[in-house]
Tab-separated table of C-alpha atoms in Angstrom:
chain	number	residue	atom	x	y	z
A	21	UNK	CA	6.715	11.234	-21.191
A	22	UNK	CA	9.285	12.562	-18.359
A	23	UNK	CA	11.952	9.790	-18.025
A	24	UNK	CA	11.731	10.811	-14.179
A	25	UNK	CA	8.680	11.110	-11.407
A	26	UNK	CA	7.618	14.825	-11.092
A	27	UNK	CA	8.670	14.634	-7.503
A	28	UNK	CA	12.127	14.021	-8.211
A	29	UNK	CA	11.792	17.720	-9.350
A	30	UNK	CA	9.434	18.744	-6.328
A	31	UNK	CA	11.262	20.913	-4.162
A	32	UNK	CA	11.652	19.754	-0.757
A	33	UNK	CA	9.698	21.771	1.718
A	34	UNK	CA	12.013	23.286	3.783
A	35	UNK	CA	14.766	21.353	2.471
A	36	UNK	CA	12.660	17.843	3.153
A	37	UNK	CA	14.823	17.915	6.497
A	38	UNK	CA	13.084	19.536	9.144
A	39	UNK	CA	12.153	16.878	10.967
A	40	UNK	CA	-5.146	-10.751	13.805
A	41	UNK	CA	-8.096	-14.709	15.754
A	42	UNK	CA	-6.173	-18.366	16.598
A	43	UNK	CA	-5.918	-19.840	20.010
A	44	UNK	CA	-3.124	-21.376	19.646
A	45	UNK	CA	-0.781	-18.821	17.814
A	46	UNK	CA	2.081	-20.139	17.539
A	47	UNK	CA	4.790	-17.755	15.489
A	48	UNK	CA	7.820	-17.961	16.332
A	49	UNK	CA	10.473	-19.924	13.798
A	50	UNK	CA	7.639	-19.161	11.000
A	51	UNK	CA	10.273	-17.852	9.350
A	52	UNK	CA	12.917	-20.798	7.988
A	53	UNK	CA	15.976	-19.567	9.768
A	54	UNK	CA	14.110	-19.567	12.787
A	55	UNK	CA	13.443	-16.761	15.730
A	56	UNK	CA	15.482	-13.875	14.961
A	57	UNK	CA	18.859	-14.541	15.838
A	58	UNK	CA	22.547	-12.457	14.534
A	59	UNK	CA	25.412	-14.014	13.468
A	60	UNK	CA	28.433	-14.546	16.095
A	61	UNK	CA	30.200	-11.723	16.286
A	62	UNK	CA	28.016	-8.516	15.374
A	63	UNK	CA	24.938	-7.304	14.906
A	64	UNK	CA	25.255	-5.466	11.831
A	65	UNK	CA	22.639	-6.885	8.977
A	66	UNK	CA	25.415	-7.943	7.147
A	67	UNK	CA	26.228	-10.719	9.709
A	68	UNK	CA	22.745	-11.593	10.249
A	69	UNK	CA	21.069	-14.295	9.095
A	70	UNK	CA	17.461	-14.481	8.825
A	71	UNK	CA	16.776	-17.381	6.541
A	72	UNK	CA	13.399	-16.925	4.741
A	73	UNK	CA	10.237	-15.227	5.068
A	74	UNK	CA	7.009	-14.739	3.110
A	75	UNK	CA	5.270	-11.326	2.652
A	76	UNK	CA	1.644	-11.124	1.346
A	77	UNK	CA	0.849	-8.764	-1.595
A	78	UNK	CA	-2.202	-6.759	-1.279
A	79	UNK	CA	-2.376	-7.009	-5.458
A	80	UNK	CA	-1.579	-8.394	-8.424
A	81	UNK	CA	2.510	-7.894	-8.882
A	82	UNK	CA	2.561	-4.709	-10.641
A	83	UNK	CA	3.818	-0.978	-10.184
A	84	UNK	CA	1.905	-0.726	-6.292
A	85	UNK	CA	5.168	-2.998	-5.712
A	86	UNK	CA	7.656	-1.806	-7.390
A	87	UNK	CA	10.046	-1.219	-4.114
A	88	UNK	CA	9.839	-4.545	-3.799
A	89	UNK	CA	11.119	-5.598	-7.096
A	90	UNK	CA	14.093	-3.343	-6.249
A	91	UNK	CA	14.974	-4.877	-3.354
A	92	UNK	CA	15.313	-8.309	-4.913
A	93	UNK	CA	16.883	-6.833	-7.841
A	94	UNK	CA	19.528	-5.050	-6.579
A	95	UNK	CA	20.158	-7.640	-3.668
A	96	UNK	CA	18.916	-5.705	-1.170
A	97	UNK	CA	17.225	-8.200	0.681
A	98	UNK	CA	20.204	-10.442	0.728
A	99	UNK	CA	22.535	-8.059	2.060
A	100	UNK	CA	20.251	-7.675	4.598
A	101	UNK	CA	20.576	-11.052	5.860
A	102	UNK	CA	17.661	-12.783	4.155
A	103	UNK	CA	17.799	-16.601	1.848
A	104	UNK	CA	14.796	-15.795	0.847
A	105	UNK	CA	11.836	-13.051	0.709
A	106	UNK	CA	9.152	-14.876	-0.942
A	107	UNK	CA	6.721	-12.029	-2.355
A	108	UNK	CA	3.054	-13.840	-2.410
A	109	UNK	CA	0.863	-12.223	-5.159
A	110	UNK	CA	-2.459	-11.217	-3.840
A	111	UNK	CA	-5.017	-9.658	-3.919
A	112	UNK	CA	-5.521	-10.478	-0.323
A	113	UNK	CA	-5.418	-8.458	2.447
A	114	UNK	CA	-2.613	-10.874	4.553
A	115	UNK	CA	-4.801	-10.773	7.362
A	116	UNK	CA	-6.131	-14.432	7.574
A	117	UNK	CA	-2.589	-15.936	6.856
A	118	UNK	CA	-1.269	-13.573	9.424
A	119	UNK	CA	-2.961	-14.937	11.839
A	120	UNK	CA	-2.518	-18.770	11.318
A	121	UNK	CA	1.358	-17.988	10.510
A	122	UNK	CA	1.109	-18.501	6.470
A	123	UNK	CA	3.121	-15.288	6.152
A	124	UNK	CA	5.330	-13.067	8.574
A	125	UNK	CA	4.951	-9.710	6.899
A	126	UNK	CA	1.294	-8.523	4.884
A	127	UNK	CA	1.110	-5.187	2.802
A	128	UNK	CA	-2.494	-4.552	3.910
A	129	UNK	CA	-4.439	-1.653	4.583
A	130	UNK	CA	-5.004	0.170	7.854
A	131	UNK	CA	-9.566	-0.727	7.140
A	132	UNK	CA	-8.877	-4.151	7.040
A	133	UNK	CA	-6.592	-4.415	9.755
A	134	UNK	CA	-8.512	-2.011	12.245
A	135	UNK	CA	-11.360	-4.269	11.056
A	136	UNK	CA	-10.262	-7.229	12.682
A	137	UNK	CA	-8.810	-5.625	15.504
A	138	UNK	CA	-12.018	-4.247	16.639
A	139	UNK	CA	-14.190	-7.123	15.404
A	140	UNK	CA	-11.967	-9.973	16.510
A	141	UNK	CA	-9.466	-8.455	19.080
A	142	UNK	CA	-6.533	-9.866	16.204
A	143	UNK	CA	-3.307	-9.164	17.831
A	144	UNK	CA	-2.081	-7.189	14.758
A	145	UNK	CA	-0.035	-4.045	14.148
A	146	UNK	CA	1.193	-1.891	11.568
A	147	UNK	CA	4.479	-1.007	11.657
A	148	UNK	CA	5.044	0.926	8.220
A	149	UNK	CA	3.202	2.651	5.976
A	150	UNK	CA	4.194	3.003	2.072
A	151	UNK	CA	0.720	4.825	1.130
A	152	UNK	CA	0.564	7.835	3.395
A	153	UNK	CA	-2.440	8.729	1.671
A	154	UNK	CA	-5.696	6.745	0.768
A	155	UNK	CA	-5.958	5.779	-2.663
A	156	UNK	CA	-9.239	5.025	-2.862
A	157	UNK	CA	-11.716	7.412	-4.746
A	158	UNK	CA	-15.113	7.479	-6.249
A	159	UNK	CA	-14.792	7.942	-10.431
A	160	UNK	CA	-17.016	9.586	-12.614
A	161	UNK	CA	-16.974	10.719	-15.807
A	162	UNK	CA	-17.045	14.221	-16.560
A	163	UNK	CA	-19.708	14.568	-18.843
A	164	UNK	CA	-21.599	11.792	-16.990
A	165	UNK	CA	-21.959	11.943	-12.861
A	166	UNK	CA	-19.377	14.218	-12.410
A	167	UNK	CA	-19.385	13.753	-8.459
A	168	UNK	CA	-16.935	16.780	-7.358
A	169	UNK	CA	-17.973	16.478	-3.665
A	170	UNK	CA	-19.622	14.057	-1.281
A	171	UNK	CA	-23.024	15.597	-1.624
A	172	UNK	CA	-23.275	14.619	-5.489
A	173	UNK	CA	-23.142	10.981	-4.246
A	174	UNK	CA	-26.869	11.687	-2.920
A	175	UNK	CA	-29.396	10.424	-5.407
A	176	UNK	CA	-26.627	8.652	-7.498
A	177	UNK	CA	-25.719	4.413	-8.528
A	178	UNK	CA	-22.746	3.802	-7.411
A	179	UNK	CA	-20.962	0.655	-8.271
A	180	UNK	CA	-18.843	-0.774	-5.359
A	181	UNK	CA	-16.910	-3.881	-4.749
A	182	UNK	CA	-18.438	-6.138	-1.868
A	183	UNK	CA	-15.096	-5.436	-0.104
A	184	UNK	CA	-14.896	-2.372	-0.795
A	185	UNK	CA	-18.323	-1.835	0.970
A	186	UNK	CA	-17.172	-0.846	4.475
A	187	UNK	CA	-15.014	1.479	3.287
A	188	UNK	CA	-17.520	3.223	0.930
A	189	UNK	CA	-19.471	3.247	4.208
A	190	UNK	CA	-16.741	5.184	5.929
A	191	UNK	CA	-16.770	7.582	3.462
A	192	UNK	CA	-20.833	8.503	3.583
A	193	UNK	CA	-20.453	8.530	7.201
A	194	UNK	CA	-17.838	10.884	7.392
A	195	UNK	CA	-20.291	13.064	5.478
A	196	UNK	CA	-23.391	12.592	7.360
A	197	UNK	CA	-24.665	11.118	4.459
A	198	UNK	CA	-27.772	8.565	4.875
A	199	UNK	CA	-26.639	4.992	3.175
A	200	UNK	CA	-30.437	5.081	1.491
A	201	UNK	CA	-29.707	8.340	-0.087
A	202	UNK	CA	-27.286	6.616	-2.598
A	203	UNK	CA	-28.292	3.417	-4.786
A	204	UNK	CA	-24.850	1.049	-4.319
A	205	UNK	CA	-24.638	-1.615	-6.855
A	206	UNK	CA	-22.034	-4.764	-6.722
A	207	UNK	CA	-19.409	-4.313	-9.617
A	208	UNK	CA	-15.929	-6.455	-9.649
A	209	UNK	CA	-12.393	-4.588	-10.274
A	210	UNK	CA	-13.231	-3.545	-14.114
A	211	UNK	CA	-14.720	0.026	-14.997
A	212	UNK	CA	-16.291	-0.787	-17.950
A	213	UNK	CA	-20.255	-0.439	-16.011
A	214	UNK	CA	-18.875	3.234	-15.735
A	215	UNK	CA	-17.631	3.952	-19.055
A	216	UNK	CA	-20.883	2.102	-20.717
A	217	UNK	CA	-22.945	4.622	-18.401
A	218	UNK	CA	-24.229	1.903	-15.883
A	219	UNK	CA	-23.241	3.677	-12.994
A	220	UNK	CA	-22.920	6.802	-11.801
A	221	UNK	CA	-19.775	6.615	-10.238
A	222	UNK	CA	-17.180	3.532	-9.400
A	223	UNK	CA	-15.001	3.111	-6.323
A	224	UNK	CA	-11.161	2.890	-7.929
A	225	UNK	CA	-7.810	3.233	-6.717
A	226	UNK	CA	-6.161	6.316	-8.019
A	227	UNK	CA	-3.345	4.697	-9.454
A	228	UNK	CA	-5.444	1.753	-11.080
A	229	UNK	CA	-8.631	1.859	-12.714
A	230	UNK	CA	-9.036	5.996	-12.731
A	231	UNK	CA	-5.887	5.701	-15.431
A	232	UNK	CA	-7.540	2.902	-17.166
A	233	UNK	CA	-10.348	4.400	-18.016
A	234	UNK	CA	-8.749	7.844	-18.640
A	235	UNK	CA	-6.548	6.031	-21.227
A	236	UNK	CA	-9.840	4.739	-22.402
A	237	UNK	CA	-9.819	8.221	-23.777
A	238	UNK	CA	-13.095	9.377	-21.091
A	239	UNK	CA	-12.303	12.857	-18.874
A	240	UNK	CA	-12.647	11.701	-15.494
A	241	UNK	CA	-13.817	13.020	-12.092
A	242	UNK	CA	-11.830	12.008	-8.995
A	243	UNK	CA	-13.594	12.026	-5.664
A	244	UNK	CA	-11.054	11.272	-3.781
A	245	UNK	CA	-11.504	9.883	0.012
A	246	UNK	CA	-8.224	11.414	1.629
A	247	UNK	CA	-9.122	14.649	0.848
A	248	UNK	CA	-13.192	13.994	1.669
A	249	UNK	CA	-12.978	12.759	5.281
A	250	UNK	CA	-11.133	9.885	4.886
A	251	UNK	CA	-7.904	9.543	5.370
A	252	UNK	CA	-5.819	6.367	6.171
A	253	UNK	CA	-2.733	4.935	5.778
A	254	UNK	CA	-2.530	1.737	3.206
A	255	UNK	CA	0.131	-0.562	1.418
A	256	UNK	CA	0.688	-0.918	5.204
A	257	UNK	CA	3.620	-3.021	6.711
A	258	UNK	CA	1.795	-5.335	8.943
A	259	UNK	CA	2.622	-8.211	11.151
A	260	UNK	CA	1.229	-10.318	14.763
A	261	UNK	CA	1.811	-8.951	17.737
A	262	UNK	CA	3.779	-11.767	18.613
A	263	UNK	CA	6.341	-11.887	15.653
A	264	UNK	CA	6.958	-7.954	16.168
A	265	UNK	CA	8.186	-9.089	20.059
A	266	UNK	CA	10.242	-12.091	18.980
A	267	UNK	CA	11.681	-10.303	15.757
A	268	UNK	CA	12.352	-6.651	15.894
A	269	UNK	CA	15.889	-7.238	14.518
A	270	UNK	CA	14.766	-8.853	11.653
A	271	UNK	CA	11.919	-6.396	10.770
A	272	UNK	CA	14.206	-3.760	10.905
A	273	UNK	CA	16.783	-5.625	8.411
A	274	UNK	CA	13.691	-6.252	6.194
A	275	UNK	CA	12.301	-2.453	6.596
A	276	UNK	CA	15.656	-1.516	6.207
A	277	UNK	CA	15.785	-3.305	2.812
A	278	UNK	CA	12.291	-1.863	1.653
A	279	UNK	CA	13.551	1.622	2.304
A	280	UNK	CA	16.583	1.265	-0.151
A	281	UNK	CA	14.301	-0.467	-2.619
A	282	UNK	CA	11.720	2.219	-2.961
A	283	UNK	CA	14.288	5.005	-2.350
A	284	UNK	CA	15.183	3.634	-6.015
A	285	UNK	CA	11.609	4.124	-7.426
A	286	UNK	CA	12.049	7.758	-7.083
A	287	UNK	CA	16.013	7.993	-7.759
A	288	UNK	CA	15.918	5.461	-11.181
A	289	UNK	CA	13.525	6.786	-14.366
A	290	UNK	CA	10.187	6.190	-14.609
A	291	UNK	CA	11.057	4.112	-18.158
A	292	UNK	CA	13.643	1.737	-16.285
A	293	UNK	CA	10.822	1.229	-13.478
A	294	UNK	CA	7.992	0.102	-15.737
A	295	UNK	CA	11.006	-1.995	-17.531
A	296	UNK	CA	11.338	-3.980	-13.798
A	297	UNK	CA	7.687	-3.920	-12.901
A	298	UNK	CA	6.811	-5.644	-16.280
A	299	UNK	CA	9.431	-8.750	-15.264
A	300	UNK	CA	8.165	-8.998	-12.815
A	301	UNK	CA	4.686	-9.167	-13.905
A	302	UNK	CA	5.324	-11.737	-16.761
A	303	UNK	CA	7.078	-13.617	-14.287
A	304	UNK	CA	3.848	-14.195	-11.881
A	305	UNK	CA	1.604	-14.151	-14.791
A	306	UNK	CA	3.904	-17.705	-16.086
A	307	UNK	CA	3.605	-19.078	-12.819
A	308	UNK	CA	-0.277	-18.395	-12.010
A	309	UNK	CA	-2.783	-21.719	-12.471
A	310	UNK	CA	-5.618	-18.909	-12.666
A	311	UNK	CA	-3.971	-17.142	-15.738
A	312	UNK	CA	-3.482	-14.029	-14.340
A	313	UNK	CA	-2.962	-12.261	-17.641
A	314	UNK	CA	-5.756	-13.370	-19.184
A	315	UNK	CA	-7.686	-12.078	-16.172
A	316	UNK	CA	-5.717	-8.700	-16.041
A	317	UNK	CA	-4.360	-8.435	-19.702
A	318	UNK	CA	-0.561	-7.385	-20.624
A	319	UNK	CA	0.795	-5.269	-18.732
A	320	UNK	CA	0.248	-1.507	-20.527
A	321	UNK	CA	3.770	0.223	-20.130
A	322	UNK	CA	1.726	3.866	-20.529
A	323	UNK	CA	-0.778	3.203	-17.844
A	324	UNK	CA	2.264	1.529	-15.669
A	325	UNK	CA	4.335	4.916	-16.292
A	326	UNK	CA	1.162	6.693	-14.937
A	327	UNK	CA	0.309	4.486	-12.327
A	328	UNK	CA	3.730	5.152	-10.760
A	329	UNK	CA	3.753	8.517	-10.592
A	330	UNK	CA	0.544	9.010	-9.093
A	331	UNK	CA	1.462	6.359	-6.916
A	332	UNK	CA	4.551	8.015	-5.427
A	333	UNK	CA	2.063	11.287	-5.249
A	334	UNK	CA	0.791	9.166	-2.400
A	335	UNK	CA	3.755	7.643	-0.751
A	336	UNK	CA	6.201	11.218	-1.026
A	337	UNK	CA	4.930	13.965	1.565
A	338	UNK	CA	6.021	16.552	3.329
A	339	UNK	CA	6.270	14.295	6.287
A	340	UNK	CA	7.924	11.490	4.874
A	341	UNK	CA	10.323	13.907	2.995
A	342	UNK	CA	11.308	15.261	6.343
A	343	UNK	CA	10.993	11.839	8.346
A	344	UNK	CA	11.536	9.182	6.062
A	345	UNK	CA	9.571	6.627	3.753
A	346	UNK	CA	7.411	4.704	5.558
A	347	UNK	CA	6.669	6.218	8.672
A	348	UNK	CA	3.586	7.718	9.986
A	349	UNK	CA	3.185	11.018	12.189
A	350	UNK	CA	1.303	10.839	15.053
A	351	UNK	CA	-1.083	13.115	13.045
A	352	UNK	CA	-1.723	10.614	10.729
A	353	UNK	CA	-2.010	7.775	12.958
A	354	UNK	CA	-4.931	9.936	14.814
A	355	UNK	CA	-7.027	10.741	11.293
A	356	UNK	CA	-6.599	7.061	10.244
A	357	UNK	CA	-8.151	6.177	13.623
A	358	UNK	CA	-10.889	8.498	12.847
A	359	UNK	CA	-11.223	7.195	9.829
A	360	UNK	CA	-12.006	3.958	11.316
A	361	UNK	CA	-14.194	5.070	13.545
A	362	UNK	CA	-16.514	6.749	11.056
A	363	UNK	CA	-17.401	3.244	9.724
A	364	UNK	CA	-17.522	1.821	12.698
A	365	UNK	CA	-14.596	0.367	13.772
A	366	UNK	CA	-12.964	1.338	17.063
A	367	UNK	CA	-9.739	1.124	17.790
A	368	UNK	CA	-6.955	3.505	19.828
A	369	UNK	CA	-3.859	4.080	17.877
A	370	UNK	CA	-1.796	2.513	20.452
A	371	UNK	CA	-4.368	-1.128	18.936
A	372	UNK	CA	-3.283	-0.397	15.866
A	373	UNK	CA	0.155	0.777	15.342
A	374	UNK	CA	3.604	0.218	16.698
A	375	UNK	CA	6.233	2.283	14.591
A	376	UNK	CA	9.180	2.065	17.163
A	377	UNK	CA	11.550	0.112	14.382
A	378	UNK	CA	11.097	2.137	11.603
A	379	UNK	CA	11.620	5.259	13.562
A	380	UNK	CA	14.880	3.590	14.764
A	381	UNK	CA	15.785	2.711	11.543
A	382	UNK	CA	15.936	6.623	10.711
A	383	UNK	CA	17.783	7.488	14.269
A	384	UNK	CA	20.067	5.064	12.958
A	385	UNK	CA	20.902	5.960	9.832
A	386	UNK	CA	19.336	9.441	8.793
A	387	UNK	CA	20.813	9.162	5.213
A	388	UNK	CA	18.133	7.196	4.524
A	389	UNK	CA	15.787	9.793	4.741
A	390	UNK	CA	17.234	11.348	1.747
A	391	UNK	CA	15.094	9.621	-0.962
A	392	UNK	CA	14.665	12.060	-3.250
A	393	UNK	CA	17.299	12.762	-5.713
C-alpha cells in the first residue's frame, strides 16, 4: 500500500490555481460562550473566544471524519478560539437537532436538507461542502447483476435502505425510469443480502460498503449516482438560518479550522491517518451504551486505508484544487438543485446555500487553497 493518497501525486490542473420547523427558534447563545463575540482588542481568531459548540456527525466516527480528528489533534480548533468542539457521533442527518438548537453545526447531506426545506420551509443552509461529489452508488457484483448503467436497474431487486429511498427515487427519475420497473426491497447498512445473491444490486456509499464487500474478495460493479444524473454535494456544513446571521465570525473560525484539518488528510500518509481515525474510533466505541463495535466490528485498518482514498477522490477536484476545500461552484450548486428536483424536492439555490464565509475565508487567506502537497 502507498504510504500517501494518489492525489497527493495528481497533478494539479493547471497548476490547481486558476481560480430546518420550531416556532419558537430560539438560537442564539446555543453555543456556551454565547453569541459570537471577539476578544477586546482584535479580531484575529486567536483573540476570539467562542466557548463551545456541538457538531452532528452524519456517521459512525470513522475515516468520512478524519479532518475532524485533525483539527482536535493538532489544536486546531483551539487556536481558533474554541473550549470546546464537541463532535456528536451519528448516524443522523443533524437536521432535527438543528432545528430545536441541540447542535450549531450538522455534516448532513444536501437530500436531506433540501428535503426539509421544501417540505417544511426549515430555515436551513449549507455553507460548506467536504463531498463535492455524491457518494452514493448502486453495487453489484460482477458476475451477478452487474448493473453498468441505469437501464440494467429495470427488471432487477434492489435492496435499499428506508432512508435511502428518496434518494434511490432521485436516481430512477433522473432516468425516466418507472419506480414499478424495479423490485426495491428494505435492507439495513450490511451487504451481506448482496454477496449471498439476495439482491440484485445494494445502494452503498463508495467509500463504505463497496470496499467491504470487495475485501470480501467479490469483483464489484459501481453504479455510481454522480456520474448517472445525480449529482449533489454531501458531508455538507450545515447550520439555521438564524445562527449563520448571529455568528458568521465564529463559522468562519470553525471553517477555518476544518480547512487546516483536512488540508492534513491529504498532506500526512495514508498509514498515520488510519493510525488517528482508529483512536478515534475506539474512543466512541468505549463510550457508546449501544456498543458500537459490536454493531460495526473493529475497525479494519485495510478497508480504512481504502476508504480514505476513495474518499478524498470525492472531496479533491479540479474546482476545489483551484478554489479551495469546501466550497461549491455555482455549477455545482445548480446540478445539486437539479438533483433535488428530480425526486421531487424544490428548492432555488439561493433556499439552499449561502457560501459567502467560506469564500471569504479563501479571499482572506489564499494559502489555504494550497492543500495538496
Amino acid at each position: 500500500m502507498a504510504t500517501h493518497s494518489p492525489l497527493s501525486r495528481r497533478g494539479r490542473i493547471a497548476a490547481g490555481a486558476a481560480a430546518f420547523l420550531a416556532s419558537a427558534l430560539v438560537l442564539a447563545g446555543c453555543a456556551s460562550g454565547g453569541t459570537t463575540t471577539a476578544a477586546a482588542g482584535g479580531n484575529s481568531a486567536e483573540e476570539a473566544s467562542y466557548g463551545e459548540i456541538s457538531v452532528q456527525y452524519s456517521w459512525i466516527k470513522n475515516e468520512e471524519f478524519a479532518g475532524e480528528f485533525y483539527a482536535y489533534e493538532n489544536g486546531y480548533y483551539d487556536e481558533a478560539g474554541f473550549d470546546e468542539v464537541i463532535g456528536i457521533s451519528g448516524p443522523d442527518t443533524g437536521v432535527a437537532k438543528l432545528l430545536s438548537g441541540t447542535v450549531q453545526v450538522a455534516l448532513s447531506d444536501a437530500a436531506s436538507v433540501g428535503a426539509a426545506i421544501a417540505e417544511e420551509e426549515a430555515p436551513l443552509k449549507i455553507i460548506g461542502a467536504t463531498f463535492q461529489k455524491n457518494p452514493f452508488t448502486i453495487l453489484s457484483l460482477a458476475d451477478g447483476g452487474d448493473i453498468t448503467t441505469p437501464e440494467d436497474l429495470i427488471g432487477k431487486t434492489i435492496g435499499v435502505q428506508d432512508s435511502n429511498a428518496s434518494v434511490f427515487a432521485a436516481l430512477l427519475n433522473a432516468n425516466d425510469i418507472d419506480p414499478a420497473d424495479v423490485n426495491v426491497v428494505p435492507v439495513d447498512f450490511d451487504p451481506t443480502p448482496l454477496m449471498n445473491g439476495d439482491v440484485d444490486g445494494f445502494m452503498a456509499y463508495l467509500t463504505n460498503e463497496a470496499l467491504t464487500v470487495e475485501l470480501a474478495g467479490y469483483e464489484v460493479t459501481n453504479l455510481a449516482y454522480a456520474e448517472n444524473g445525480v449529482p449533489y454535494v454531501a458531508e455538507t456544513f450545515t447550520v439555521t438560518d438564524q445562527y449563520l446571521a448571529e455568528n458568521a465570525d465564529l463559522l468562519k473560525a470553525f471553517l477555518t479550522a476544518e480547512i487546516k484539518g483536512w488540508t492534513e488528510v491529504f498532506q500526512q500518509p495514508v498509514d498515520d491517518t488510519v493510525t488517528l481515525v482508529e483512536k478515534y474510533y475506539n474512543a466512541a466505541a468505549a463510550e457508546s451504551s449501544e456498543g458500537l463495535e459490536a454493531v460495526f466490528g473493529a475497525l479494519d485498518p485495510e478497508k480504512t486505508a481504502l476508504g480514505i482514498e476513495a474518499q478524498n477522490l470525492l472531496i479533491s477536484t479540479e474546482e476545489t484544487e483551484a478554489n479551495g476545500l469546501f466550497t461549491i461552484s455555482d455549477a455545482l450548486k445548480e446540478q445539486t438543485v437539479a438533483s433535488l428536483a428530480a425526486a421531487g424536492w424544490e428548492v432555488s439555490v439561493d433556499d439552499l446555500f449561502d457560501t459567502t464565509i467560506i469564500d471569504e475565508i479563501y479571499e482572506e487567506n489564499p494559502e489555504l487553497i494550497d492543500y495538496l502537497p
